[in-house]
CSV table of C-alpha atoms in Angstrom, one decimal:
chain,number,residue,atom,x,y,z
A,22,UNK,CA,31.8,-38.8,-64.2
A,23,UNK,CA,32.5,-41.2,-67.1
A,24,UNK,CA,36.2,-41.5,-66.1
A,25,UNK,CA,35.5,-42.1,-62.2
A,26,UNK,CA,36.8,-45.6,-61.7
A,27,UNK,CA,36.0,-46.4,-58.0
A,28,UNK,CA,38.7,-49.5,-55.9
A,29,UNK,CA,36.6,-50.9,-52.8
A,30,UNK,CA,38.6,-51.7,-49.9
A,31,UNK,CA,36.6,-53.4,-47.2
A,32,UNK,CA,38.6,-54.5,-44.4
A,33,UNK,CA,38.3,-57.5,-42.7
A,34,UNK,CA,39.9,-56.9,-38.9
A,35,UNK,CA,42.3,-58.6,-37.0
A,36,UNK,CA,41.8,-61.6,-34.8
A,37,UNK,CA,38.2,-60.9,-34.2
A,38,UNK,CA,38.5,-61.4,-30.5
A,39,UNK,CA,35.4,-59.2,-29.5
A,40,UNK,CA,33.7,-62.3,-31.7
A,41,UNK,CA,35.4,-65.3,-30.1
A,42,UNK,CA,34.7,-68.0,-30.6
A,43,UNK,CA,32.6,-67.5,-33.1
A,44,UNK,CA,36.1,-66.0,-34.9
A,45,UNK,CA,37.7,-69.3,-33.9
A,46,UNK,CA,38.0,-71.0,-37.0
A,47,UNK,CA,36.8,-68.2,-39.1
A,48,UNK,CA,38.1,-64.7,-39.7
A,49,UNK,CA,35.5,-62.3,-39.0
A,50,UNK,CA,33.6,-61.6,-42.7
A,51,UNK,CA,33.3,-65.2,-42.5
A,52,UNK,CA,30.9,-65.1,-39.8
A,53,UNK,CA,27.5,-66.7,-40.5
A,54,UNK,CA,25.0,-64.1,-39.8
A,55,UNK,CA,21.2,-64.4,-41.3
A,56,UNK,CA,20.8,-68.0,-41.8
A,57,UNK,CA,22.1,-67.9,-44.8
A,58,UNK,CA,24.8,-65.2,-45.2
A,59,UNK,CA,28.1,-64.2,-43.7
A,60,UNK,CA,28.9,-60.9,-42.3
A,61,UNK,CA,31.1,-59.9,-45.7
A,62,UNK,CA,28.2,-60.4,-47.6
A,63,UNK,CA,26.9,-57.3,-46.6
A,64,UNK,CA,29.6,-54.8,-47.6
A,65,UNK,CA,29.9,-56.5,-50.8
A,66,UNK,CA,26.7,-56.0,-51.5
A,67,UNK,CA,26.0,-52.5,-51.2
A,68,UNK,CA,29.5,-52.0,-53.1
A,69,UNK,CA,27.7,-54.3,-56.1
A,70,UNK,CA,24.2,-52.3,-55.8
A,71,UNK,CA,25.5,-49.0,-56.1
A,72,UNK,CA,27.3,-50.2,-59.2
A,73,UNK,CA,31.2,-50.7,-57.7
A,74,UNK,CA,32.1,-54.0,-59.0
A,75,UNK,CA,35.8,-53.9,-58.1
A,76,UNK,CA,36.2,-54.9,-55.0
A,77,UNK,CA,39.0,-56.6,-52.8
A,78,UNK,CA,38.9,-57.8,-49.3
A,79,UNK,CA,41.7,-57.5,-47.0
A,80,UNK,CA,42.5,-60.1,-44.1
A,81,UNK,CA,45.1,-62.1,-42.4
A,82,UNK,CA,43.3,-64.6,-39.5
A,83,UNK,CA,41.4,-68.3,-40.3
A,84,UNK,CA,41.0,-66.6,-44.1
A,85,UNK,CA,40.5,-70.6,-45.3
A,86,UNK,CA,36.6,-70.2,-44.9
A,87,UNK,CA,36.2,-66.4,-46.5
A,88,UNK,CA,38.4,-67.6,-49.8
A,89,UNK,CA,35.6,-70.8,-50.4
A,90,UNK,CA,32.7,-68.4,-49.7
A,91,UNK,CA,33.8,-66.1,-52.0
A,92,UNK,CA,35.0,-68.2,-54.8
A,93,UNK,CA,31.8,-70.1,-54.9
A,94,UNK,CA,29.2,-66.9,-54.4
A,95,UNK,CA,30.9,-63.9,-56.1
A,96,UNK,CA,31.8,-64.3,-60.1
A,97,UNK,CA,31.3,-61.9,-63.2
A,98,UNK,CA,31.1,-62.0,-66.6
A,99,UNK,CA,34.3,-61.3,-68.3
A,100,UNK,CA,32.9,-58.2,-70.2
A,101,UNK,CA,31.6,-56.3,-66.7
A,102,UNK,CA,36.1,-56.3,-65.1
A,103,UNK,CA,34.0,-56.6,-61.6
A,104,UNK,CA,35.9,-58.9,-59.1
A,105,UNK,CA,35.3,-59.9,-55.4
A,106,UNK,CA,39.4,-61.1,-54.3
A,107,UNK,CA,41.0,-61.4,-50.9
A,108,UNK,CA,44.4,-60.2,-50.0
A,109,UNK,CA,45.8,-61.9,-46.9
A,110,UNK,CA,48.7,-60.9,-45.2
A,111,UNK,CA,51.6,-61.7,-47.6
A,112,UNK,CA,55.3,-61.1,-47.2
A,113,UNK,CA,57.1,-59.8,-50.2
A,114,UNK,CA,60.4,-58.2,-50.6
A,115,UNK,CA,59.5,-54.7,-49.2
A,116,UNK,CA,57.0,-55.9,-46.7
A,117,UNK,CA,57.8,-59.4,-44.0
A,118,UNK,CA,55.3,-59.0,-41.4
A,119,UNK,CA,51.6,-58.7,-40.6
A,120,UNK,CA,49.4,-56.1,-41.2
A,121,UNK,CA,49.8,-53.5,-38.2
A,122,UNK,CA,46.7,-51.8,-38.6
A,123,UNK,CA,43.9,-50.6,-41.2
A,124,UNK,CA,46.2,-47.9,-43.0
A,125,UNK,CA,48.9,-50.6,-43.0
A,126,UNK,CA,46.9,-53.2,-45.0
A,127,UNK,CA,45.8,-50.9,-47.8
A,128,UNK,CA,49.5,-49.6,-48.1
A,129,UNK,CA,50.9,-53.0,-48.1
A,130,UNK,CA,48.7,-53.5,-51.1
A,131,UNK,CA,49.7,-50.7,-53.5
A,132,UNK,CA,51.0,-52.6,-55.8
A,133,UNK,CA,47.9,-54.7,-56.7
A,134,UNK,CA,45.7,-51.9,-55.9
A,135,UNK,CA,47.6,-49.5,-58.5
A,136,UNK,CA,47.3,-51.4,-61.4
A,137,UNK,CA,43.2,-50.9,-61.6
A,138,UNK,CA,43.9,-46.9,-62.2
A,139,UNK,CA,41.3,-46.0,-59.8
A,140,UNK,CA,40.5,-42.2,-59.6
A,141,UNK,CA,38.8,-42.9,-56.0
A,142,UNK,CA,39.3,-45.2,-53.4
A,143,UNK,CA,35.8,-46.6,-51.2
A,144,UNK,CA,37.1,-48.0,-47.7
A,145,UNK,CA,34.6,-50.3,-46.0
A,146,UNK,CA,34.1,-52.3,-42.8
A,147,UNK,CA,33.7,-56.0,-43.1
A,148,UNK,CA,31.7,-55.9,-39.3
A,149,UNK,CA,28.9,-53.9,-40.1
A,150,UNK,CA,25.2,-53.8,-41.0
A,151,UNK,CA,23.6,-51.1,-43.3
A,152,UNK,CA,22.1,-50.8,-46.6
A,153,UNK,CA,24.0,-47.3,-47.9
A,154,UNK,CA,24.0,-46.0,-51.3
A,155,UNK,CA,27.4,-46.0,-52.1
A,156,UNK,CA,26.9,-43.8,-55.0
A,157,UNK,CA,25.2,-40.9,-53.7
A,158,UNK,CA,28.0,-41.0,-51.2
A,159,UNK,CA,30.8,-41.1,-54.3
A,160,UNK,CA,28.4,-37.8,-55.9
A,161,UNK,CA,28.3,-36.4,-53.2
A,162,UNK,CA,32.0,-36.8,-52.2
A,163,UNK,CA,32.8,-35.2,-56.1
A,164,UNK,CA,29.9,-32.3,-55.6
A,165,UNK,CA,31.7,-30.9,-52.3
A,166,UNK,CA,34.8,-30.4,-54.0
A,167,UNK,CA,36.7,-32.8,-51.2
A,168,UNK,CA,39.8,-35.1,-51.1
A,169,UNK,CA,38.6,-37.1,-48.3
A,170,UNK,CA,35.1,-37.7,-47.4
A,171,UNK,CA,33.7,-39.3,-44.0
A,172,UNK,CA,30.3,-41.0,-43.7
A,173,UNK,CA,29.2,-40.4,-40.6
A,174,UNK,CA,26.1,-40.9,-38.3
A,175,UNK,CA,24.4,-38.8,-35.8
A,176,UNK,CA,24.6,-39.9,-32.1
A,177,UNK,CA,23.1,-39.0,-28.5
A,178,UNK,CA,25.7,-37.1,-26.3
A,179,UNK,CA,26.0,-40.6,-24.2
A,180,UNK,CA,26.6,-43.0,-27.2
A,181,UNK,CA,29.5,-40.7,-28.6
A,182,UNK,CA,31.7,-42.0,-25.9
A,183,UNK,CA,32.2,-44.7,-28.1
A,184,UNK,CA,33.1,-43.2,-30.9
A,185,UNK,CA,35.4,-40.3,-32.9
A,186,UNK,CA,33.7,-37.8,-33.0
A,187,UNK,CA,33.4,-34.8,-36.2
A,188,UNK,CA,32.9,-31.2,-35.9
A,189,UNK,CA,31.5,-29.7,-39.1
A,190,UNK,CA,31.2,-26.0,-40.3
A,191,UNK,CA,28.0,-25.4,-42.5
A,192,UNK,CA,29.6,-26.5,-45.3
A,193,UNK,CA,29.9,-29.6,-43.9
A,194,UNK,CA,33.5,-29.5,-44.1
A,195,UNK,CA,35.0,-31.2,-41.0
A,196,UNK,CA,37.2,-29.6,-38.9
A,197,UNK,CA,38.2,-31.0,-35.9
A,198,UNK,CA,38.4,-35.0,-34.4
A,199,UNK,CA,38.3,-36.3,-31.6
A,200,UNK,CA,38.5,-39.8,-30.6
A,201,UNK,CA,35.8,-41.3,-27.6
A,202,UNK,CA,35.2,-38.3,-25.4
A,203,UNK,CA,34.7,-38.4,-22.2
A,204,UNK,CA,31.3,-38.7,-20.4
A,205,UNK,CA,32.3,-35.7,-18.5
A,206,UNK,CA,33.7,-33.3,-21.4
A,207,UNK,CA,31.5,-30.4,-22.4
A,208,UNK,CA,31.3,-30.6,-26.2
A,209,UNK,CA,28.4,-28.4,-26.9
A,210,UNK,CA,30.1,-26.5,-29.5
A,211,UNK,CA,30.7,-29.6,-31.2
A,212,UNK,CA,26.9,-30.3,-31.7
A,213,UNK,CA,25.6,-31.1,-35.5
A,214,UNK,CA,24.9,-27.3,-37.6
A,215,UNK,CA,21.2,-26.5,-38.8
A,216,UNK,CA,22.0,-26.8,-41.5
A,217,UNK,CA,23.9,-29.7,-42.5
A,218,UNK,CA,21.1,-31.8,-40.3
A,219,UNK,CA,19.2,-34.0,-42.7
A,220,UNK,CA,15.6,-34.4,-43.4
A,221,UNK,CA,15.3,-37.5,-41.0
A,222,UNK,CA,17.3,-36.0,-38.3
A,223,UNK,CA,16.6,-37.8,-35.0
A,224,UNK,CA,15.7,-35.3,-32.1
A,225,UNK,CA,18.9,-36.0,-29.4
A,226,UNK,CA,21.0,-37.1,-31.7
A,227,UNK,CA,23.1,-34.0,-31.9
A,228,UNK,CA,26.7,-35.4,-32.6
A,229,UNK,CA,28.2,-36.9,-35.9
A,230,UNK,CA,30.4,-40.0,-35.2
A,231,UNK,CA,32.1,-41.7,-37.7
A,232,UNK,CA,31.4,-45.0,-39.2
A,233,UNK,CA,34.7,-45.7,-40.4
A,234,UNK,CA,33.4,-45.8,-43.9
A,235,UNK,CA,35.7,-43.5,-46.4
A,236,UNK,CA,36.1,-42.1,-49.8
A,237,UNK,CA,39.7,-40.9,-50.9
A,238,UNK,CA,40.5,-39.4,-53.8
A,239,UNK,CA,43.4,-41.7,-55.1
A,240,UNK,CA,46.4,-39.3,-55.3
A,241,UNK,CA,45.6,-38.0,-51.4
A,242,UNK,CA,45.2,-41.9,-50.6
A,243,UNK,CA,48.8,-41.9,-51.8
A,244,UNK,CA,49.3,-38.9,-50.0
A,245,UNK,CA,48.2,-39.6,-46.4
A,246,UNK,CA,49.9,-43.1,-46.1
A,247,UNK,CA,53.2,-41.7,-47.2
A,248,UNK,CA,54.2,-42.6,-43.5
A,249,UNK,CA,54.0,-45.2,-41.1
A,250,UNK,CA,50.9,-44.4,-39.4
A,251,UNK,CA,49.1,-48.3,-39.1
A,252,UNK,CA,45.7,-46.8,-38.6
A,253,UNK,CA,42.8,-45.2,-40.4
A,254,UNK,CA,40.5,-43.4,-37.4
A,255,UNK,CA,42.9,-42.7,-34.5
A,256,UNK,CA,45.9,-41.4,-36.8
A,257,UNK,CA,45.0,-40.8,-40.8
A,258,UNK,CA,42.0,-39.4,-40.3
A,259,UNK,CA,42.9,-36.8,-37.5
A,260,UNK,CA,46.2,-35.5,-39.5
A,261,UNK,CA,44.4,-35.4,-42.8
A,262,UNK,CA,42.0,-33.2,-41.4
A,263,UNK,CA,44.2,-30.5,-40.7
A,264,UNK,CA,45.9,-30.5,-44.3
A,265,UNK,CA,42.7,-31.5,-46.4
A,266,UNK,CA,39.6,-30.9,-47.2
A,267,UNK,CA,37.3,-33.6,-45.5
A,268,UNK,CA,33.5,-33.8,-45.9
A,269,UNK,CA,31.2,-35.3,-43.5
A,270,UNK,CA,28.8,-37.3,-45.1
A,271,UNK,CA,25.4,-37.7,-43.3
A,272,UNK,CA,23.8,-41.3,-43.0
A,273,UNK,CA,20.5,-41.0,-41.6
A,274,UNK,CA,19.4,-45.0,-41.7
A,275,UNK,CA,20.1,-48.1,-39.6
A,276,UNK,CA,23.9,-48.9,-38.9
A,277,UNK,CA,24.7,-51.0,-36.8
A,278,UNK,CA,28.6,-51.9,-35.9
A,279,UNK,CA,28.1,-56.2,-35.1
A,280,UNK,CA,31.7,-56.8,-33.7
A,281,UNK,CA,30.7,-58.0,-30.4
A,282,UNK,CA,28.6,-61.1,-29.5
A,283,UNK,CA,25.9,-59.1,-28.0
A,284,UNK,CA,25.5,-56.6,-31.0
A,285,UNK,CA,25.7,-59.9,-32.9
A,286,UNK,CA,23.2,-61.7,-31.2
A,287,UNK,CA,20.9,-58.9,-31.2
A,288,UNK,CA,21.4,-57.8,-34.6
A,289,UNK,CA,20.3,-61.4,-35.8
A,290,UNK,CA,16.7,-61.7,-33.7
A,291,UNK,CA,15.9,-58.5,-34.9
A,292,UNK,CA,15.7,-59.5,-38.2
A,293,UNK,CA,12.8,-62.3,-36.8
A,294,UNK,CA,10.8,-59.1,-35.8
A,295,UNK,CA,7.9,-57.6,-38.2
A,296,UNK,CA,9.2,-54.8,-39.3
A,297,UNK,CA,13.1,-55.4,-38.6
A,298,UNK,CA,15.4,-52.7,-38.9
A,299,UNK,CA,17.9,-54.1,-42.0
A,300,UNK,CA,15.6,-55.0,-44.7
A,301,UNK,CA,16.2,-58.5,-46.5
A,302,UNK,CA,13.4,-57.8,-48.4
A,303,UNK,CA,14.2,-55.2,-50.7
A,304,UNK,CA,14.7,-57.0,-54.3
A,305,UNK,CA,15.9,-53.7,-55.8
A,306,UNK,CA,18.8,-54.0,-53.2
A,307,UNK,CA,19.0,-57.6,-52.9
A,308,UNK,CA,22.1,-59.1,-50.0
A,309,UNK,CA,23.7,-61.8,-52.5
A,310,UNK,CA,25.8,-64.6,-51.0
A,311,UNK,CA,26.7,-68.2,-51.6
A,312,UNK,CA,23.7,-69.9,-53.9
A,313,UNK,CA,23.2,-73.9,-52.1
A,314,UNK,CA,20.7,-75.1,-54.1
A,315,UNK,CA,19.3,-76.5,-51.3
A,316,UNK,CA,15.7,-78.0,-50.8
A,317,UNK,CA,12.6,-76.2,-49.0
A,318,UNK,CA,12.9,-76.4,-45.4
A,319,UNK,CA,10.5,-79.3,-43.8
A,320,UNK,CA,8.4,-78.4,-41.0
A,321,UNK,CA,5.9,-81.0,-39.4
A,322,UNK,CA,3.7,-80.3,-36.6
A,323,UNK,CA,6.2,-77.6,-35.2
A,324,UNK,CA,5.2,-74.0,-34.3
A,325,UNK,CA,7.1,-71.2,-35.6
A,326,UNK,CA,6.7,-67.4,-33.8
A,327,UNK,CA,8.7,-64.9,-34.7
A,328,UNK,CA,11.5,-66.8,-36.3
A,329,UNK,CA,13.7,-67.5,-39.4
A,330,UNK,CA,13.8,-70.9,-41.1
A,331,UNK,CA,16.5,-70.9,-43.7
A,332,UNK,CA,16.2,-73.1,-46.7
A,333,UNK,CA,16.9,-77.0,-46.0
A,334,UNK,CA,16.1,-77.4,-42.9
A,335,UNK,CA,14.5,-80.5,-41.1
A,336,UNK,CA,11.8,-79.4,-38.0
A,337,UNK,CA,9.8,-81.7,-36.6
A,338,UNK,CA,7.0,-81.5,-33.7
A,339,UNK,CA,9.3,-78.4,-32.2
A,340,UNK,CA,8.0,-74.9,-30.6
A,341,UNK,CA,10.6,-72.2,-32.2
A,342,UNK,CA,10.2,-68.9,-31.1
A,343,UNK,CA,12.0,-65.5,-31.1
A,344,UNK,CA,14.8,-67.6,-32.6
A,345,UNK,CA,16.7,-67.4,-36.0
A,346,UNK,CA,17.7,-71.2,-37.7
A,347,UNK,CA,20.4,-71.5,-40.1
A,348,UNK,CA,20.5,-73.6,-43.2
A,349,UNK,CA,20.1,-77.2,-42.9
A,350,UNK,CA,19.3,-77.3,-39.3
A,351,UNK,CA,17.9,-80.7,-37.8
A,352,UNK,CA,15.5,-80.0,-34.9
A,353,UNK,CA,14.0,-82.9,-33.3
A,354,UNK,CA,10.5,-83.5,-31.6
A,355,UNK,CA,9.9,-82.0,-28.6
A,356,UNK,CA,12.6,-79.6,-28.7
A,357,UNK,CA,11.8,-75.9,-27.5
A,358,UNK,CA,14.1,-73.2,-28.2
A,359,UNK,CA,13.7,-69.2,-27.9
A,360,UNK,CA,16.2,-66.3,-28.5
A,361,UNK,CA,18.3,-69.2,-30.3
A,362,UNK,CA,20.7,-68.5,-33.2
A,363,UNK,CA,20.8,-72.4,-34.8
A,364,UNK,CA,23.9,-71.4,-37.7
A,365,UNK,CA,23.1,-74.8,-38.9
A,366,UNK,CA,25.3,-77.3,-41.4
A,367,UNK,CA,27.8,-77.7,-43.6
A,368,UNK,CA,26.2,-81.1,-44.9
A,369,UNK,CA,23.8,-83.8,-44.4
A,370,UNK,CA,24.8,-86.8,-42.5
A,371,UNK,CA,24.3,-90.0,-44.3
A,372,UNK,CA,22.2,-92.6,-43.2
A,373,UNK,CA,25.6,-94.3,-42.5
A,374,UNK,CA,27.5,-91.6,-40.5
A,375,UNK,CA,24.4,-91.7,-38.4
A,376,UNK,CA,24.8,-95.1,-37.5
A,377,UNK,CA,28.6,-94.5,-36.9
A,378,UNK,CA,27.1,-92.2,-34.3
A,379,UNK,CA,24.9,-94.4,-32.7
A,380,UNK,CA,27.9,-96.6,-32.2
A,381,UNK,CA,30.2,-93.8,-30.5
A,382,UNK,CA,27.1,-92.3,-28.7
A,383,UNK,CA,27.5,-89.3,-29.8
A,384,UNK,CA,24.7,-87.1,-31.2
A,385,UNK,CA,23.5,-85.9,-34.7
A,386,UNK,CA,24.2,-83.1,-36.2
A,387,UNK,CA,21.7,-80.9,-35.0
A,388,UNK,CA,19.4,-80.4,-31.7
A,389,UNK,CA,18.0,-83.8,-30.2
A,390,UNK,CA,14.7,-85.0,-29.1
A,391,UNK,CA,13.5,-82.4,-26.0
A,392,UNK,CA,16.2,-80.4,-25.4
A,393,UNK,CA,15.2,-76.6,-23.8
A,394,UNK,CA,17.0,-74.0,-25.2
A,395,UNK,CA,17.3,-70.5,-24.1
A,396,UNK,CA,19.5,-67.2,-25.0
A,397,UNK,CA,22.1,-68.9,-26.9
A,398,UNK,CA,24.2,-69.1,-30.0
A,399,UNK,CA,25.1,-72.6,-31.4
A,400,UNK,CA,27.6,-72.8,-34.2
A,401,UNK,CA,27.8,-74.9,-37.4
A,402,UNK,CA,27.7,-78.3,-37.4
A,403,UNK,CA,27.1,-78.5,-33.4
A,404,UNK,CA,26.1,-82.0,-31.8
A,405,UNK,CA,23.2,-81.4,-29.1
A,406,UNK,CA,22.1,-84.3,-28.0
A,407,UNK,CA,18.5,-85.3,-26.6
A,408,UNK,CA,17.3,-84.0,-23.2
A,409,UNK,CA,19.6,-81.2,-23.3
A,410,UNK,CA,18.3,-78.1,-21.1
A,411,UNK,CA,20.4,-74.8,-22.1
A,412,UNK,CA,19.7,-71.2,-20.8
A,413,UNK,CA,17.4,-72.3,-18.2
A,414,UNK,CA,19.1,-72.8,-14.4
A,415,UNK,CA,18.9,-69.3,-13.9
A,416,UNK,CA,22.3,-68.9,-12.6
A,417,UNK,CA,24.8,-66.5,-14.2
A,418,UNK,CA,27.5,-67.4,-15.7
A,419,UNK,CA,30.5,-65.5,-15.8
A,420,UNK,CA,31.9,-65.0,-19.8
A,421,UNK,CA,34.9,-67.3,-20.8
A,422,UNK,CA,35.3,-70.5,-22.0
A,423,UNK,CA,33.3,-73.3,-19.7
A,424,UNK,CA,35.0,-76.4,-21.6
A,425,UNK,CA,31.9,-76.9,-24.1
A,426,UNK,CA,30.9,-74.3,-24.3
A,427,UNK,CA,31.6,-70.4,-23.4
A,428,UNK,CA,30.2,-67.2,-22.1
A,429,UNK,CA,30.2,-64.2,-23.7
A,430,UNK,CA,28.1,-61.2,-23.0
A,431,UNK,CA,26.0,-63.5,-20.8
A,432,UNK,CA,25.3,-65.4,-23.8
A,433,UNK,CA,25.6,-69.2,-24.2
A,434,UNK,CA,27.9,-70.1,-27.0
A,435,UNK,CA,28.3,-73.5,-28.5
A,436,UNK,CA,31.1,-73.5,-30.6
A,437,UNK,CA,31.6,-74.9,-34.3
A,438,UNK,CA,31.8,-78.4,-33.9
A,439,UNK,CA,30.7,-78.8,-30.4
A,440,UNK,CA,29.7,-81.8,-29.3
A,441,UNK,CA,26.8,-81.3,-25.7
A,442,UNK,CA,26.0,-85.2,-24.3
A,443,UNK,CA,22.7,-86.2,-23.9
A,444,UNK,CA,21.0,-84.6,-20.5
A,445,UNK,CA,23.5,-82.1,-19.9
A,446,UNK,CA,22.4,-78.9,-18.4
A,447,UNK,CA,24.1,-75.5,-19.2
């Protein structure tokens, strides 16, 4: 094991449309998510706790935001050869366009990939939320004697719709694919063996999906990209399984894929909950990110249920509940919000940019003075202003953008930047 040298790969999507607008300005890592984090933070950690220190990221949308949060939250020491570096979309003199597709980005890359000598490649997803051991996968990967292995997570016979599916022998050795079966389709003889169930097995959950979470060993990396195949589940995977050994290896904790707005938005008032289901709280496996230094957050005769204040944040006489607020948020009196995500500020506003916005009439950064606020996202650096009712007409809106704001999912979303008038109602 002394010689393993492990590459992590985590991939960062495309556009990011199933996260618009939220993606607008931002590639998808990039996402606030926690308060305090960003979606990439995750991945990266779980590469750094389970010891993989070499790790590059892999985008080519809005990657302006993602290159400052990792040059100011990810450095080592010059002895440890760890790295955190992103690789956007770059035309050389083999390669002039985008990347096509998962596979495509981590061949395009080769040539900066091959000169760290890895023995094994790790491929990760920059949209998802887990806390894995990444080196129990890697021994485990090594013990079964495979080329390729699979993490994969058991599902009910309605959820694996959604995803590819695995059939595995005893051994655990996969040996067939298939991609989103149908609702109709009897797979019974696909269901999970005895014995490769784990400990924690969840009764229903008969059927392994896959997370899209890989271990290759370098040479059959080299191998199965030999081609022009652009993608990773719906065509590397499904050849290399009939010409390789692949493993299947069994996650039996919380995963949760967060490229939508809903899985987002649930995914982040979860963590408000007692017992949430991803655990901040674990210092042995700690979610690192960009260090602020900012100051405690301030809270004067507000009440707080169920909710996350991030550090630096301003709330005065407001009623926060079932809500998640970002760092330096500004909540003024009066103000009521519930099932909000507040992704807060950039940066203070000086005493003097305040009073250039008394002169435009235009609001502070941050929510004004009894606004009502319901079921809603509200990017960094957003303008509410005071009076504002959100969530609460009971109409439904239909998703899109609604000039302001838009609609996704049924959820509000004010966008990065966004500026909502003074008694506007949403």
């Amino acid at each position: 094991m002394a010689d393993t040298r492990v590459l992590s790969i985590i991939l960062g999507g495309g556009k990011g449309t199933r996260l618009y607008p939220l993606t607008k300005e931002r590639s998808k890592p990039a996402v606030p998510f926690g308060g305090k984090h960003r979606i990439v933070d995750i991945p990266i950690s779980n590469c750094i706790n389970s010891g993989f220190n070499q790790i590059y990221i892999l985008t080519q949308f809005n990657s302006a935001s993602l290159h400052m949060h990792i040059s100011h939250g990810y450095s080592f020491d010059s002895f440890s050869r760890g790295f955190v570096e992103i690789l956007a979309a770059e035309q050389t003199f083999e390669h002039s366009g985008w990347f096509e597709g998962t596979a495509d980005a981590v061949r395009k890359n080769f040539a900066h990939f091959k000169t760290q000598k890895p023995t094994h490649y790790i491929i990760l997803s920059g949209d998802q939320l887990y806390q894995m051991d990444l080196k129990e996968f890697l021994d485990k990967h090594i013990e079964s004697g495979a080329e390729i292995s699979i993490a994969t997570t058991a599902v009910t016979r309605q959820d694996a719709t959604g995803f590819g599916i695995m059939k595995v022998n005893k051994e655990n050795r996969i040996t067939e694919f298939m991609e989103k079966p149908a609702a109709d389709l009897d797979i019974s003889d696909w269901i999970i063996p005895n014995e490769s169930r784990t400990a924690g097995a969840t009764p229903g959950k008969d059927y392994l999906a896959s997370m899209g979470i890989y271990i290759f060993n370098a040479e059959t990396m080299y191998q199965v990209l030999d081609n022009n195949c652009t993608d990773f589940g719906k065509e590397i995977i499904p050849q290399a399984i009939k010409n390789h050994k692949v493993s299947s290896y069994i996650y039996d904790g919380y995963w949760e894929d967060i490229g939508t707005i809903k899985s987002f938005y649930d995914a982040n008032l979860d963590l408000a909950r007692i017992n949430p289901k991803f655990n901040f709280y674990d210092e042995d496996k700690p979610i690192f990110t960009h260090s602020r230094n900012l100051p405690p957050s301030k809270m004067t005769n507000s009440t707080m249920n169920g909710a996350i204040a991030s550090e630096g944040c301003v709330i005065t006489e407001a009623t926060i509940v079932n809500s998640l607020v970002g760092v330096r948020s500004n909540i003024e009196p009066g103000t009521f919000l519930d099932g909000v995500i507040c992704m807060g500020s950039d940066y203070y506003e000086t005493p003097e940019q305040k009073d250039e916005n008394r002169k435009l009439n235009r609001p502070n950064i941050g929510i004004g003075r009894n606004c009502r606020i319901k079921q809603c996202i509200i990017d960094k650096n957003a303008r509410i202003g005071d009076n504002c009712s959100i969530g609460h007409t009971g109409q439904k809106l239909e998703d899109g953008d609604h000039g302001m704001f838009y609609v996704a999912d049924g959820i509000i979303v004010i966008p990065k930047n966004g500026v909502i008038p003074s008694g506007t109602i949403i």
